[in-house]
XYZ file of C-alpha atoms in Angstrom:
753
model
C 93.898 99.128 125.567
C 90.438 97.684 125.522
C 89.307 100.195 128.045
C 89.978 102.667 125.247
C 86.814 101.262 123.575
C 84.678 100.361 126.510
C 84.257 103.155 128.913
C 80.627 103.411 128.165
C 81.561 106.963 127.388
C 83.669 105.650 124.432
C 82.353 105.782 120.900
C 81.942 103.389 117.976
C 84.614 102.972 115.403
C 84.192 105.117 112.296
C 81.425 107.304 113.567
C 81.616 111.118 113.639
C 81.747 113.462 116.629
C 79.023 112.892 119.044
C 78.816 109.190 118.106
C 80.178 106.377 120.370
C 83.714 105.589 119.351
C 86.276 108.070 120.484
C 89.161 106.327 118.861
C 87.652 105.151 115.607
C 90.448 104.838 112.952
C 88.136 105.934 110.133
C 87.047 109.296 111.431
C 88.647 111.902 109.182
C 90.832 114.196 111.085
C 90.925 118.063 110.393
C 94.182 119.347 108.926
C 97.068 119.317 111.389
C 97.611 123.154 110.905
C 94.113 123.850 112.303
C 94.835 121.606 115.291
C 97.346 123.971 116.997
C 95.265 127.012 116.075
C 92.018 125.371 117.256
C 90.064 126.862 120.040
C 92.154 124.857 122.545
C 91.761 126.917 125.634
C 88.757 127.835 127.715
C 90.782 130.687 129.196
C 93.957 132.680 128.575
C 96.884 130.843 129.782
C 98.894 133.391 131.820
C 101.315 131.188 133.809
C 104.260 129.508 132.175
C 103.701 126.387 134.428
C 100.793 124.571 135.871
C 100.810 122.410 138.990
C 99.016 119.096 138.838
C 99.008 116.667 141.830
C 101.948 118.629 143.437
C 104.138 118.637 140.467
C 104.958 121.508 137.998
C 104.639 121.154 134.323
C 105.633 123.627 131.584
C 102.802 125.092 129.389
C 102.793 126.112 125.724
C 100.428 126.869 122.918
C 99.014 123.347 123.186
C 97.902 123.765 126.802
C 94.079 123.548 127.032
C 93.409 121.963 130.455
C 91.195 124.285 132.569
C 91.460 124.716 136.259
C 88.192 122.972 136.852
C 89.777 119.744 135.481
C 93.018 120.167 137.192
C 91.293 120.668 140.531
C 89.511 117.288 140.132
C 92.545 115.192 139.573
C 93.247 114.509 143.277
C 89.722 113.376 144.075
C 90.172 109.684 142.678
C 86.601 108.645 143.209
C 87.394 104.965 142.570
C 89.493 104.950 145.755
C 87.018 106.695 148.138
C 85.664 104.310 150.767
C 81.984 103.396 150.170
C 81.751 105.317 146.824
C 79.741 103.436 144.218
C 82.668 103.439 141.830
C 84.885 101.832 144.551
C 82.166 99.237 145.148
C 82.134 98.369 141.540
C 85.941 98.124 141.403
C 85.984 95.814 144.435
C 83.293 93.676 142.935
C 85.261 93.088 139.672
C 88.679 92.714 141.363
C 87.182 89.904 143.519
C 86.607 87.863 140.394
C 90.347 87.923 139.500
C 92.186 86.487 142.488
C 95.953 86.697 142.171
C 95.899 89.673 139.657
C 98.078 92.609 140.614
C 95.815 95.811 140.928
C 97.264 99.285 139.796
C 94.872 101.871 141.264
C 97.113 104.851 141.891
C 98.881 105.527 138.570
C 99.453 109.286 137.771
C 96.941 110.652 135.227
C 99.657 112.767 133.528
C 101.342 110.801 130.817
C 103.470 111.477 127.715
C 101.879 111.490 124.171
C 104.050 108.422 123.557
C 102.443 106.546 126.349
C 98.937 107.705 125.481
C 99.173 107.285 121.677
C 102.326 105.776 120.253
C 102.622 102.825 122.714
C 99.485 101.430 121.425
C 100.068 102.421 117.764
C 97.497 105.209 117.507
C 98.295 106.815 114.044
C 100.000 110.225 114.036
C 96.965 111.879 112.207
C 94.325 110.229 114.221
C 91.470 112.332 115.544
C 91.979 111.351 119.191
C 95.297 113.248 119.188
C 93.520 116.587 118.509
C 93.218 119.205 121.169
C 89.594 119.245 120.550
C 89.370 115.713 122.013
C 92.256 115.561 124.541
C 93.422 117.650 127.467
C 96.898 118.812 126.738
C 99.315 119.959 129.496
C 101.810 120.837 126.728
C 102.723 119.468 123.355
C 104.373 116.337 124.820
C 102.167 115.745 127.960
C 98.524 115.047 128.245
C 96.047 113.888 130.767
C 95.417 110.203 129.903
C 92.471 109.487 127.786
C 92.398 105.745 128.746
C 94.040 103.382 131.058
C 95.754 101.746 128.117
C 98.359 104.488 128.454
C 100.035 102.500 131.101
C 99.711 99.103 129.486
C 103.048 98.952 127.716
C 104.929 100.021 130.927
C 103.142 97.250 132.903
C 103.742 94.623 130.186
C 107.444 95.601 130.217
C 107.762 95.481 134.186
C 106.331 91.855 133.927
C 105.494 91.733 137.598
C 102.640 89.301 137.487
C 100.870 86.824 135.097
C 97.691 89.007 135.342
C 96.896 92.589 136.245
C 94.064 95.137 136.614
C 94.242 98.881 136.093
C 91.585 101.185 137.541
C 91.979 104.904 137.021
C 90.381 108.241 136.155
C 90.602 109.190 132.430
C 89.955 112.561 130.790
C 88.238 113.507 127.542
C 86.677 116.556 126.133
C 83.192 115.377 125.322
C 79.487 116.214 125.021
C 77.547 117.719 127.979
C 74.551 115.221 128.981
C 73.540 112.906 131.632
C 75.821 110.028 130.465
C 78.897 111.912 129.518
C 81.512 113.759 131.720
C 85.052 115.103 131.028
C 86.322 112.784 133.780
C 85.349 109.213 134.092
C 86.757 105.994 135.238
C 87.905 102.708 133.422
C 89.161 99.352 134.413
C 91.064 97.072 132.201
C 92.656 93.833 132.853
C 95.069 91.342 131.069
C 96.147 87.703 131.556
C 99.478 86.488 130.052
C 101.244 83.128 129.438
C 104.802 82.901 128.653
C 106.080 80.369 125.979
C 109.382 79.976 127.781
C 107.750 78.906 131.109
C 105.418 76.317 129.510
C 107.769 74.688 127.025
C 106.001 76.424 124.204
C 102.779 74.609 124.777
C 100.585 77.692 125.517
C 97.377 76.041 124.539
C 97.617 73.228 127.142
C 98.713 75.830 129.894
C 95.674 77.818 129.103
C 93.343 75.035 129.286
C 94.830 73.831 132.469
C 94.273 77.149 134.078
C 90.580 77.262 132.736
C 89.743 74.664 135.408
C 90.239 77.197 138.131
C 87.480 79.488 136.788
C 84.018 78.727 138.336
C 81.351 77.562 135.886
C 77.994 79.263 135.413
C 74.548 78.500 134.251
C 73.642 81.379 132.165
C 72.562 81.226 128.499
C 75.525 82.169 126.290
C 74.931 82.828 122.497
C 78.209 82.468 120.562
C 77.348 81.438 117.085
C 80.580 82.613 115.316
C 83.845 80.732 115.276
C 86.623 82.039 117.478
C 88.676 83.084 114.403
C 87.464 84.177 110.960
C 89.907 85.124 108.146
C 88.025 88.220 107.231
C 86.042 89.471 110.276
C 88.316 88.224 113.103
C 91.529 87.214 111.695
C 94.186 85.072 113.344
C 97.546 86.822 114.070
C 100.567 85.531 112.232
C 102.435 84.897 115.475
C 99.766 82.642 116.863
C 98.702 79.135 116.086
C 95.014 78.424 115.875
C 95.141 76.193 118.951
C 96.599 78.997 120.954
C 94.183 81.622 119.885
C 91.082 79.313 120.553
C 92.454 78.387 123.939
C 92.939 81.989 124.970
C 89.594 82.898 123.573
C 87.860 80.275 125.637
C 89.696 81.282 128.875
C 88.909 85.090 128.093
C 85.183 84.456 127.441
C 84.832 82.270 130.685
C 86.561 84.866 132.706
C 84.418 87.673 131.543
C 81.215 85.761 131.717
C 82.069 84.993 135.359
C 82.317 88.781 136.047
C 79.011 89.552 134.308
C 77.172 86.875 136.191
C 78.212 88.391 139.388
C 77.349 92.025 138.459
C 73.868 91.286 136.990
C 73.120 88.950 139.817
C 73.734 91.860 142.165
C 71.669 94.121 139.896
C 68.791 91.757 139.940
C 68.862 91.371 143.776
C 68.964 95.265 144.055
C 65.932 95.548 141.618
C 63.968 92.895 143.485
C 64.752 94.561 146.873
C 63.481 97.894 145.401
C 60.186 96.263 144.553
C 60.758 96.164 140.665
C 58.429 93.521 139.341
C 60.183 93.453 135.999
C 63.214 92.012 137.592
C 61.371 89.348 139.333
C 59.539 88.353 136.166
C 62.665 88.470 134.056
C 63.920 85.286 132.279
C 67.253 83.732 133.062
C 70.239 85.992 132.150
C 71.259 85.898 128.466
C 74.537 87.060 127.154
C 76.009 87.057 123.506
C 79.394 87.470 122.046
C 79.653 89.811 118.952
C 82.623 89.953 116.746
C 84.465 93.311 116.833
C 87.418 95.136 115.634
C 90.005 97.033 117.883
C 93.502 98.163 116.742
C 95.062 96.412 119.910
C 93.573 92.945 119.718
C 92.742 90.273 117.182
C 90.545 88.310 117.206
C 88.175 90.613 119.167
C 84.749 90.610 120.726
C 82.060 92.623 122.459
C 79.855 91.133 125.188
C 76.209 92.191 125.272
C 73.718 91.329 128.029
C 69.907 91.103 127.513
C 68.685 93.204 130.464
C 65.133 94.584 130.907
C 64.008 93.983 127.278
C 67.217 95.309 125.471
C 70.694 94.149 124.632
C 73.226 96.272 126.355
C 76.849 96.567 125.334
C 78.960 95.835 128.447
C 82.597 95.538 127.574
C 85.205 94.563 124.818
C 88.008 92.259 124.838
C 90.370 90.269 122.628
C 93.725 88.484 122.144
C 96.429 91.000 122.545
C 98.266 91.978 119.416
C 101.747 90.426 119.422
C 103.380 93.644 118.006
C 102.568 95.484 121.192
C 104.053 92.818 123.337
C 107.253 92.872 121.178
C 107.335 96.666 121.501
C 107.092 96.278 125.391
C 109.964 93.700 125.358
C 108.067 90.552 126.158
C 107.757 88.868 122.666
C 107.349 85.463 124.246
C 104.196 86.201 125.964
C 100.511 85.441 124.685
C 97.313 86.603 126.358
C 94.043 88.525 126.407
C 92.944 91.954 127.603
C 89.491 93.597 128.376
C 88.171 97.034 129.158
C 85.092 98.192 130.999
C 83.626 101.520 132.080
C 82.954 101.838 135.726
C 80.399 104.700 135.587
C 78.346 102.925 133.112
C 78.362 99.613 135.075
C 77.619 101.552 138.268
C 74.712 103.419 136.672
C 73.415 100.055 135.516
C 74.037 98.255 138.871
C 72.655 101.065 141.180
C 70.142 102.642 138.842
C 71.924 106.079 138.988
C 70.285 108.355 136.381
C 72.887 111.122 135.987
C 76.658 110.764 135.786
C 77.119 114.048 137.749
C 75.865 112.316 140.927
C 79.191 110.440 141.241
C 80.877 113.794 141.929
C 78.338 114.952 144.433
C 79.424 115.510 148.068
C 75.735 115.456 149.117
C 75.341 113.172 152.034
C 72.011 112.047 150.812
C 73.737 110.451 147.820
C 76.883 109.030 149.498
C 75.120 107.582 152.543
C 73.131 105.279 150.206
C 76.233 103.161 149.538
C 78.434 101.109 151.805
C 80.729 98.107 151.500
C 79.165 96.566 154.604
C 75.614 96.596 153.153
C 74.067 94.671 150.264
C 73.988 96.271 146.841
C 70.763 98.434 146.571
C 69.299 100.813 144.127
C 69.855 104.430 144.328
C 66.842 106.349 145.750
C 66.438 109.848 144.378
C 66.437 112.325 147.256
C 64.809 115.107 145.351
C 63.830 116.104 141.752
C 64.621 119.651 141.045
C 62.988 121.582 138.115
C 64.794 122.210 134.928
C 65.380 125.510 133.255
C 66.743 125.812 129.676
C 68.186 128.703 127.854
C 68.894 128.875 124.102
C 72.185 130.302 122.943
C 72.819 131.119 119.277
C 75.883 132.478 117.513
C 77.544 132.850 114.130
C 80.273 130.472 113.068
C 83.258 132.588 111.890
C 83.506 133.095 108.316
C 86.167 130.881 106.636
C 86.134 128.367 109.563
C 85.996 125.525 107.142
C 88.057 124.580 103.996
C 91.662 123.593 103.605
C 92.897 127.020 102.604
C 91.278 128.865 105.550
C 93.323 130.547 108.204
C 90.487 130.414 110.600
C 90.322 127.305 112.953
C 87.339 125.016 112.270
C 84.492 125.224 114.891
C 84.382 122.098 117.059
C 81.455 121.243 119.292
C 83.702 120.189 122.118
C 85.031 123.730 122.253
C 81.661 125.090 123.173
C 81.112 122.126 125.679
C 84.411 123.220 127.432
C 83.119 126.906 127.689
C 79.887 125.762 129.248
C 81.607 123.373 131.679
C 84.133 125.925 132.754
C 81.453 128.619 133.386
C 78.452 126.634 134.694
C 80.272 123.605 136.249
C 77.842 120.896 137.184
C 74.477 122.777 137.027
C 74.145 122.035 133.329
C 72.363 118.765 132.726
C 72.659 118.666 128.900
C 73.618 120.709 125.880
C 71.916 119.811 122.493
C 72.049 121.327 119.012
C 68.585 122.636 118.636
C 68.790 124.350 115.217
C 71.117 125.328 112.342
C 70.737 128.170 109.882
C 72.520 129.336 106.867
C 71.970 133.027 105.888
C 70.510 132.930 102.311
C 72.659 135.851 101.145
C 75.916 135.874 103.049
C 75.947 132.111 103.326
C 77.145 132.368 107.038
C 76.269 129.542 109.203
C 74.640 129.996 112.646
C 74.044 127.351 115.337
C 71.518 127.364 118.214
C 72.130 125.213 121.349
C 69.778 124.518 124.114
C 71.472 124.563 127.543
C 69.296 122.625 129.980
C 70.110 123.673 133.625
C 69.127 121.317 136.503
C 71.035 121.155 139.749
C 71.255 117.943 141.701
C 71.110 119.674 145.052
C 69.113 122.846 144.636
C 66.460 124.831 142.742
C 67.950 127.314 140.238
C 66.517 130.701 139.584
C 65.851 132.070 136.189
C 68.200 135.145 136.741
C 70.913 132.669 137.740
C 70.692 130.765 134.510
C 70.199 133.785 132.359
C 73.461 135.460 133.627
C 75.263 132.204 133.278
C 74.135 132.060 129.540
C 75.170 135.641 129.127
C 78.644 134.956 130.488
C 79.137 131.779 128.328
C 77.926 133.676 125.236
C 80.229 136.606 125.932
C 83.174 134.203 126.301
C 82.216 132.345 123.078
C 81.989 135.896 121.401
C 85.576 136.722 122.581
C 86.888 133.485 121.169
C 85.063 133.956 117.966
C 86.283 137.445 117.654
C 89.859 136.325 117.988
C 89.142 133.780 115.243
C 87.692 136.143 112.590
C 90.461 137.665 110.506
C 89.082 139.750 107.928
C 85.139 139.540 107.953
C 82.994 142.185 109.488
C 79.913 140.826 111.472
C 76.616 141.232 109.706
C 74.159 143.723 111.252
C 72.005 140.741 112.280
C 74.624 139.515 114.799
C 77.130 142.274 115.447
C 75.052 144.459 117.815
C 74.550 141.953 120.542
C 77.986 140.182 120.151
C 79.808 143.431 120.317
C 77.885 144.639 123.297
C 78.772 141.372 125.127
C 82.412 141.813 124.049
C 82.425 145.210 125.613
C 80.740 144.082 128.856
C 82.860 141.038 129.176
C 86.050 142.997 128.800
C 85.074 145.232 131.693
C 82.827 143.378 134.005
C 80.886 140.162 134.275
C 78.617 141.321 137.122
C 74.859 140.606 136.778
C 74.073 144.390 136.758
C 76.618 145.122 133.956
C 75.312 142.137 131.884
C 71.746 143.020 132.433
C 72.309 146.581 131.315
C 74.168 145.434 128.197
C 71.527 142.869 127.366
C 68.821 145.512 127.613
C 70.613 148.304 125.700
C 71.977 146.190 122.888
C 68.917 144.503 121.603
C 69.583 141.908 118.793
C 67.860 142.093 115.462
C 65.489 139.286 116.524
C 63.671 139.489 119.847
C 64.548 136.680 122.203
C 62.108 133.932 122.797
C 60.263 133.975 126.156
C 61.852 130.949 127.498
C 65.254 131.129 126.062
C 68.265 133.403 125.296
C 68.360 133.601 121.531
C 70.485 135.914 119.460
C 69.433 136.072 115.835
C 66.098 134.351 114.676
C 66.190 131.619 112.118
C 64.091 133.482 109.576
C 64.492 136.878 108.027
C 61.389 138.772 106.830
C 62.461 142.042 105.276
C 65.772 143.792 105.367
C 65.547 147.357 106.834
C 66.080 150.137 104.454
C 69.501 151.674 103.884
C 68.192 155.021 105.310
C 67.087 153.392 108.509
C 70.345 151.565 108.803
C 72.224 154.798 108.307
C 69.930 156.490 111.074
C 70.625 153.544 113.366
C 74.412 153.901 112.845
C 74.230 157.627 113.385
C 72.198 157.040 116.643
C 74.660 154.471 117.813
C 77.604 156.678 117.124
C 75.927 159.364 119.293
C 75.353 156.961 122.133
C 78.887 155.960 122.062
C 79.962 159.597 122.471
C 81.798 159.868 119.049
C 81.879 163.603 118.669
C 79.940 166.545 120.268
C 76.600 167.665 118.961
C 76.746 170.717 116.695
C 75.024 174.066 117.501
C 72.287 173.345 114.972
C 71.531 169.996 116.596
C 71.382 171.676 120.097
C 68.751 174.189 118.686
C 66.701 171.416 117.054
C 66.706 169.614 120.361
C 65.386 172.685 122.092
C 62.295 172.961 119.792
C 59.507 170.879 121.585
C 57.569 170.252 118.232
C 60.585 168.829 116.453
C 61.413 166.814 119.606
C 57.831 165.335 119.734
C 58.016 164.689 115.978
C 61.318 162.838 116.419
C 59.882 160.837 119.235
C 56.903 159.859 117.068
C 59.179 158.842 114.318
C 61.179 156.705 116.724
C 57.947 155.233 118.063
C 56.762 154.400 114.549
C 60.176 152.706 113.722
C 59.837 150.773 116.953
C 56.340 149.661 116.066
C 57.399 148.629 112.608
C 60.380 146.705 113.974
C 58.033 144.862 116.478
C 55.758 144.052 113.675
C 58.443 142.595 111.532
C 59.746 140.533 114.404
C 56.257 139.288 115.338
C 55.668 138.323 111.772
C 59.004 136.607 111.534
C 58.339 134.772 114.793
C 54.908 133.684 113.647
C 56.333 132.379 110.296
C 59.051 130.550 112.113
C 56.284 128.984 114.477
C 54.439 127.865 111.420
C 57.553 126.346 109.856
C 58.532 124.591 112.978
C 55.126 123.274 113.574
C 54.961 121.945 110.012
C 58.370 120.244 110.430
C 57.287 118.830 113.790
C 54.061 117.402 112.429
C 55.848 115.885 109.496
C 58.520 114.355 111.809
C 55.799 112.975 114.127
C 54.035 111.337 111.185
C 57.234 109.872 109.612
C 58.960 108.684 112.797
C 55.988 107.692 114.977
C 57.000 103.988 114.543
C 60.696 104.524 115.328
C 60.681 102.872 118.746
C 58.688 99.955 117.518
C 60.998 99.559 114.511
C 64.038 99.439 116.706
C 62.485 96.624 118.840
C 61.516 94.840 115.612
C 64.929 94.955 114.042
C 66.400 92.182 116.319
C 63.769 89.854 115.236
C 64.393 90.563 111.537
C 68.167 90.124 112.144
C 67.497 86.701 113.685
C 65.317 85.569 110.825
C 68.021 86.767 108.224
C 70.688 84.898 110.324
C 68.672 81.856 110.340
C 68.271 81.886 106.579
C 71.778 82.709 105.681
C 73.273 79.956 108.003
C 71.826 77.088 105.940
C 74.341 75.615 103.611
C 73.639 76.076 99.865
C 74.310 72.373 99.086
C 71.556 71.269 101.447
C 69.079 73.568 99.687
C 69.888 72.212 96.286
C 67.324 69.639 95.010
C 68.694 66.094 94.445
C 69.666 65.366 90.882
C 68.102 62.380 89.076
C 70.220 60.711 86.423
C 67.200 58.745 85.141
C 65.222 61.900 84.493
C 64.450 62.329 80.793
C 63.831 65.590 79.000
C 60.200 66.306 78.288
C 58.290 68.812 76.158
C 56.566 70.571 79.048
C 55.358 74.114 78.527
C 57.383 76.935 79.945
C 54.966 77.411 82.851
C 55.269 73.737 83.565
C 59.117 73.726 83.451
C 59.136 76.531 86.082
C 57.169 74.300 88.596
C 59.577 72.657 91.110
C 59.889 69.008 90.880
C 58.122 66.883 93.618
C 60.443 66.412 96.582
C 61.799 62.929 96.956
C 60.349 61.430 100.254
C 63.757 59.766 100.852
C 65.505 63.026 100.710
C 67.148 63.690 104.060
C 67.055 67.514 103.701
C 63.354 67.579 102.589
C 62.092 69.032 105.750
C 64.851 71.665 105.970
C 64.138 72.859 102.461
C 60.443 73.227 103.211
C 61.153 75.071 106.365
C 63.653 77.436 104.605
C 61.214 78.047 101.884
C 58.542 79.025 104.311
C 60.832 81.198 106.310
C 61.946 82.852 103.091
C 58.311 83.762 102.197
C 57.703 84.878 105.620
C 60.757 87.240 105.476
C 59.608 88.690 102.074
C 56.132 89.436 103.398
C 57.551 90.997 106.498
C 60.075 93.207 104.701
C 57.330 94.249 102.080
C 55.066 95.187 104.987
C 57.932 97.118 106.747
C 58.798 98.953 103.563
C 55.236 100.070 103.195
C 55.544 101.934 106.364
C 58.937 103.434 105.529
C 61.438 100.932 107.131
C 64.079 99.908 104.705
C 66.894 97.496 105.034
C 70.135 98.156 103.243
C 73.403 96.369 102.666
C 76.389 98.679 101.639
C 78.552 95.802 100.470
C 76.158 94.875 97.666
C 77.158 97.828 95.567
C 80.476 98.510 97.225
C 79.369 101.776 98.614
C 81.892 104.227 99.863
C 82.128 104.358 103.675
C 79.751 107.008 105.086
C 80.003 107.581 108.848
C 76.513 108.793 108.960
C 74.991 105.568 107.745
C 77.829 103.007 108.177
C 79.833 101.749 111.291
C 83.267 100.324 110.449
C 84.229 97.119 112.425
C 87.305 96.311 110.647
C 89.639 97.202 107.769
C 91.463 94.947 105.320
C 93.182 95.106 102.028
C 91.075 94.047 98.956
C 93.130 94.055 95.716
C 91.009 95.574 92.834
C 88.647 97.481 95.137
C 88.725 101.112 95.906
C 90.076 102.381 99.232
C 87.321 103.367 101.576
C 84.627 101.227 99.958
C 82.536 98.697 101.944
C 83.234 95.172 101.009
C 81.707 93.039 103.729
C 78.640 93.570 105.906
C 78.544 92.054 109.360
C 75.194 93.561 110.208
C 72.779 95.162 107.813
C 71.496 98.728 108.353
C 67.936 100.005 108.637
C 66.452 103.456 107.840
C 62.990 104.842 108.507
C 61.800 107.336 106.015
C 65.344 108.392 105.235
C 66.564 108.518 109.012
C 69.031 105.869 109.932
C 67.502 103.787 112.712
C 70.705 101.504 112.866
C 73.848 101.969 111.029
C 75.169 99.044 108.992
C 78.270 97.365 110.349
C 80.795 96.899 107.589
C 84.382 96.010 106.660
C 86.159 98.727 104.792
C 88.876 98.400 102.115
C 92.303 99.746 103.127
C 95.033 98.775 100.549
C 98.594 99.621 101.018
């Protein structure tokens, strides 16, 4: 349940693809009709069944799980001896004595277990094949350990349990995301029938068994808030507060252990920042999850920044009722093992967890103290740029062509290049000014963890991936003919990939089918992002005739043979071709130079506008604290004391606006003076920041419509008289720097009915 939210690889509520909350309820899903037609497979499914962990499963049109994922199912890194994920698992399990551990549950679950059992809406984006690996329409590879929670609640074998497992999601390609990662979630329950209905007293009695700590904990908010963190109707306030106290103490106990080990490892590695670091500080932040209420996130101040560690809350009673244990009350939490291990061991790349290199694995052992990972080599990177057209009609409710989804491309890259790709980023987007077709350019950064890659190796890998993308795009285009600027290279790749994928075949195709724009020296690029002049109709016709002759469409006539035998005509024809070639090179060079000028202009402007971005991010926390201090002072304490004996006077308007002298006997005199000074300080600070482009915004002031690009939804609630989807409450104000969102505003969103 909570591991759904806190895998480290998970994403924030209400943000779009590429953001942090995979299961955000406010993400607008694509139409269900596109879901089944989407680019759901990285290969053609030939067999009617697929074997996973020794068991056969039927396949259908929903099947989108590639062999590379299936082959990794039996590995179970969290159970391998001396593996860093296993060390983290043991470290956490040791803090929950008496809890039953479930570490070998099958990753193949039904859609009911994965979605319905935790009340995921039927139209939720997490159900889409673009986000989830489907075995068939009714069976998936679990996307979170919460898929087993209802079954474990129903079995009711222990008062507390921990689930550790591998989970699977289609996601971005970078150093912190992987399609397979590991989660741990835990729960602690109390039964009203066993404790005579007095759950609060039973919880407080059990609290005495949890060790105390001496860390600094910031928890300024009440355990329950009617709007931000509501109390469930089935719980009393005393029960909810007791469970919350027990939960927070239990989690703090785990965090103390993990970060104490991390500090020891940093000190042993000679990191002076760890030695000089102040005592550990943690803070509780109100949050929203569909499975718990009230809910919180735990953040830890580590090496100069607040890190989100995990999420937790009081289990929603309707989930327990569905599981057949309505008399139970308790809490649950979820944490990502990879993220925790990367923090504890200072592992820079998530791919390392899957390495079989002894230079990596030999650095970890249960019999030794925790120590930081020491890189055994640093291999050079090599990047290639891949550009392609988005099929026409791939957006819009009336389109028959499935919408392009970035996760589809990520699956192609993973299935073809495996773990030699370090990251994939969107480098550029382009819309043709005449045809309005969209093109995207992605930069694929290759870096192996175990060897140096050659340029040819990455070049051919990019060709294979692009040819695979071209085949998929060709299947999705229904009635549109590719434009000349993209068809030559794409069609050639289609031809090559349908016959052979050998390096020699791909090299010959790449050389013979030159795209309209010459590739950049360091990248594999199809069309350029700028068009200088269109070739004349006559030249296009000549090119078409020349291509037809190259493809062997018809035999040359007798007249043509006679012309070919005339040396003067042959030389003249060669000179014409050479002139056309020089003109084409000139136009390309001109276009490339203008592209370079435009990119340089944009980069200079971005450097000027966003040079202070990192400084602004560090400063935002101080601004928040100042705003919080001002807002927490009660209004009645700021009001000046009224004097019944004060008589009206004939002061001038300017004199009447001057505040009356403060009464020395006023108990809140110093508070008001301090508040006034802080208010002026805040005003001067915000004016200074505004001068440099940093602006603070509060969406609830004007009841703005929820925008996932600038807002982050933390909860939803009905608000009669307000429009659905509008922001009615701000838990944390947002900041923008010269129009770019530095931090999204955390808001409550209206959801009536």
